[in-house]
mmCIF file of C-alpha atoms in Angstrom:
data_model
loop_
_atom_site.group_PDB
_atom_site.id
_atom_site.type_symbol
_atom_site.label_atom_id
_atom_site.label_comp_id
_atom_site.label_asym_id
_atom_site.label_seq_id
_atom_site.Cartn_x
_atom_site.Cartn_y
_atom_site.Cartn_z
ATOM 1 C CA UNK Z 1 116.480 114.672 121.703
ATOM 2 C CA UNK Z 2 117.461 113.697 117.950
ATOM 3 C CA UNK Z 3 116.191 110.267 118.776
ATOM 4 C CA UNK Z 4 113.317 111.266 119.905
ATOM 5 C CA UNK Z 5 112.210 113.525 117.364
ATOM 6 C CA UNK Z 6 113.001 111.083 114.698
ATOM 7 C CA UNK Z 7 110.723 108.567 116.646
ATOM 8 C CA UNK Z 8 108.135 111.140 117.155
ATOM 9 C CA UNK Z 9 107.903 111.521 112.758
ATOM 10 C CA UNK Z 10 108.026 108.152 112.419
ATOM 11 C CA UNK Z 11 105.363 107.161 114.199
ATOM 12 C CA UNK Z 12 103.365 110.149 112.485
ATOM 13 C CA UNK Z 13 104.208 109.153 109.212
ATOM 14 C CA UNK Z 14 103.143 105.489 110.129
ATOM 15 C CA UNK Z 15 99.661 107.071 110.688
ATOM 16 C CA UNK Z 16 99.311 109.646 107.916
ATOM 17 C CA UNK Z 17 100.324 106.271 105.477
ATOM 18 C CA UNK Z 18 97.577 104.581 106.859
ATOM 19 C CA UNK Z 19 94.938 106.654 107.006
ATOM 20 C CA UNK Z 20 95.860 108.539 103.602
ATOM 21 C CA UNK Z 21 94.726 105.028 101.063
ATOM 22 C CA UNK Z 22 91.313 104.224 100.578
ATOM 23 C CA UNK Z 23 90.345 102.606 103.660
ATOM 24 C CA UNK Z 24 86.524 101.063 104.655
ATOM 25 C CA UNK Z 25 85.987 102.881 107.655
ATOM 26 C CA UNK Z 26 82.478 100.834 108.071
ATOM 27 C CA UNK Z 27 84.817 97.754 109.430
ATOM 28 C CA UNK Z 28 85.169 97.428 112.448
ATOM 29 C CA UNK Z 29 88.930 96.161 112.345
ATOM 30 C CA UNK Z 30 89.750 98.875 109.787
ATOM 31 C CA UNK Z 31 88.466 101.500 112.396
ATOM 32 C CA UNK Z 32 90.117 99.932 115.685
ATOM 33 C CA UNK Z 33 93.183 99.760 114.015
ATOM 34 C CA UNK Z 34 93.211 103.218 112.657
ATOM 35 C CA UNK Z 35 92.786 104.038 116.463
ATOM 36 C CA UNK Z 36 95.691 101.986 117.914
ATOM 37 C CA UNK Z 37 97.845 103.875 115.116
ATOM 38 C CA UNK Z 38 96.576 107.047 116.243
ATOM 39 C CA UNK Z 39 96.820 106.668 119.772
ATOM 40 C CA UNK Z 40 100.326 105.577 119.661
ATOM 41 C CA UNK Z 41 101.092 108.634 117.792
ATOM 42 C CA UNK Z 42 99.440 110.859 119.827
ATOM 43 C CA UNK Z 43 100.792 110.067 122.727
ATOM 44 C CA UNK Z 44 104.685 111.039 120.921
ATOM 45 C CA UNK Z 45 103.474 114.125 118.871
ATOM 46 C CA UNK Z 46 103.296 117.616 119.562
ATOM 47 C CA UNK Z 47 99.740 118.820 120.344
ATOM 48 C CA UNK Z 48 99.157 120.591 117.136
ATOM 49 C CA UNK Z 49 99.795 117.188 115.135
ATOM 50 C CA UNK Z 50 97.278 115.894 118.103
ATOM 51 C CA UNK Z 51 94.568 117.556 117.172
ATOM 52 C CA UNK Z 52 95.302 117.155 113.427
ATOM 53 C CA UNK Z 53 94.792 113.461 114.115
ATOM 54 C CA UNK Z 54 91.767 113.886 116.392
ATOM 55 C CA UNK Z 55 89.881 115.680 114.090
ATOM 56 C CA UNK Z 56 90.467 113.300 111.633
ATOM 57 C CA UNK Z 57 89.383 110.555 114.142
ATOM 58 C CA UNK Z 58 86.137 112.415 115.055
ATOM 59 C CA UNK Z 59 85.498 113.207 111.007
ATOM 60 C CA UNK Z 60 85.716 109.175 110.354
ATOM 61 C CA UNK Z 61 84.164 108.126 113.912
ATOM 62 C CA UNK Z 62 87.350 106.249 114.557
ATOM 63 C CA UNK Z 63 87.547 108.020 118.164
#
């Protein structure tokens, strides 16, 4: 469960680094790959860190 849980930061720290520079949300790429990130971490996090990361999706039109 250790494993996991260290897994399940990682991959939320991968997003939070991301998304937390100054990032052109116009492009296209930026945006899709913002989404991949997020996804990915979703899919590992618990559901209050989901919806953290949603919101911020829907605030930048990423989702």
């Amino acid at each position: 469960m250790a494993k996991r849980a260290t897994a399940v930061e990682a991959n939320l720290a991968d997003f939070w680094s991301v998304v937390s520079h100054p990032l052109n949300f116009e492009n296209p790429a930026t945006r899709d790959t913002v989404r991949k990130i997020a996804f990915s971490a979703m899919k590992k996090c618990n559901r209050e860190d989901a919806l953290k990361i949603q919101a911020f999706l829907d605030e930048y039109n990423c989702g």
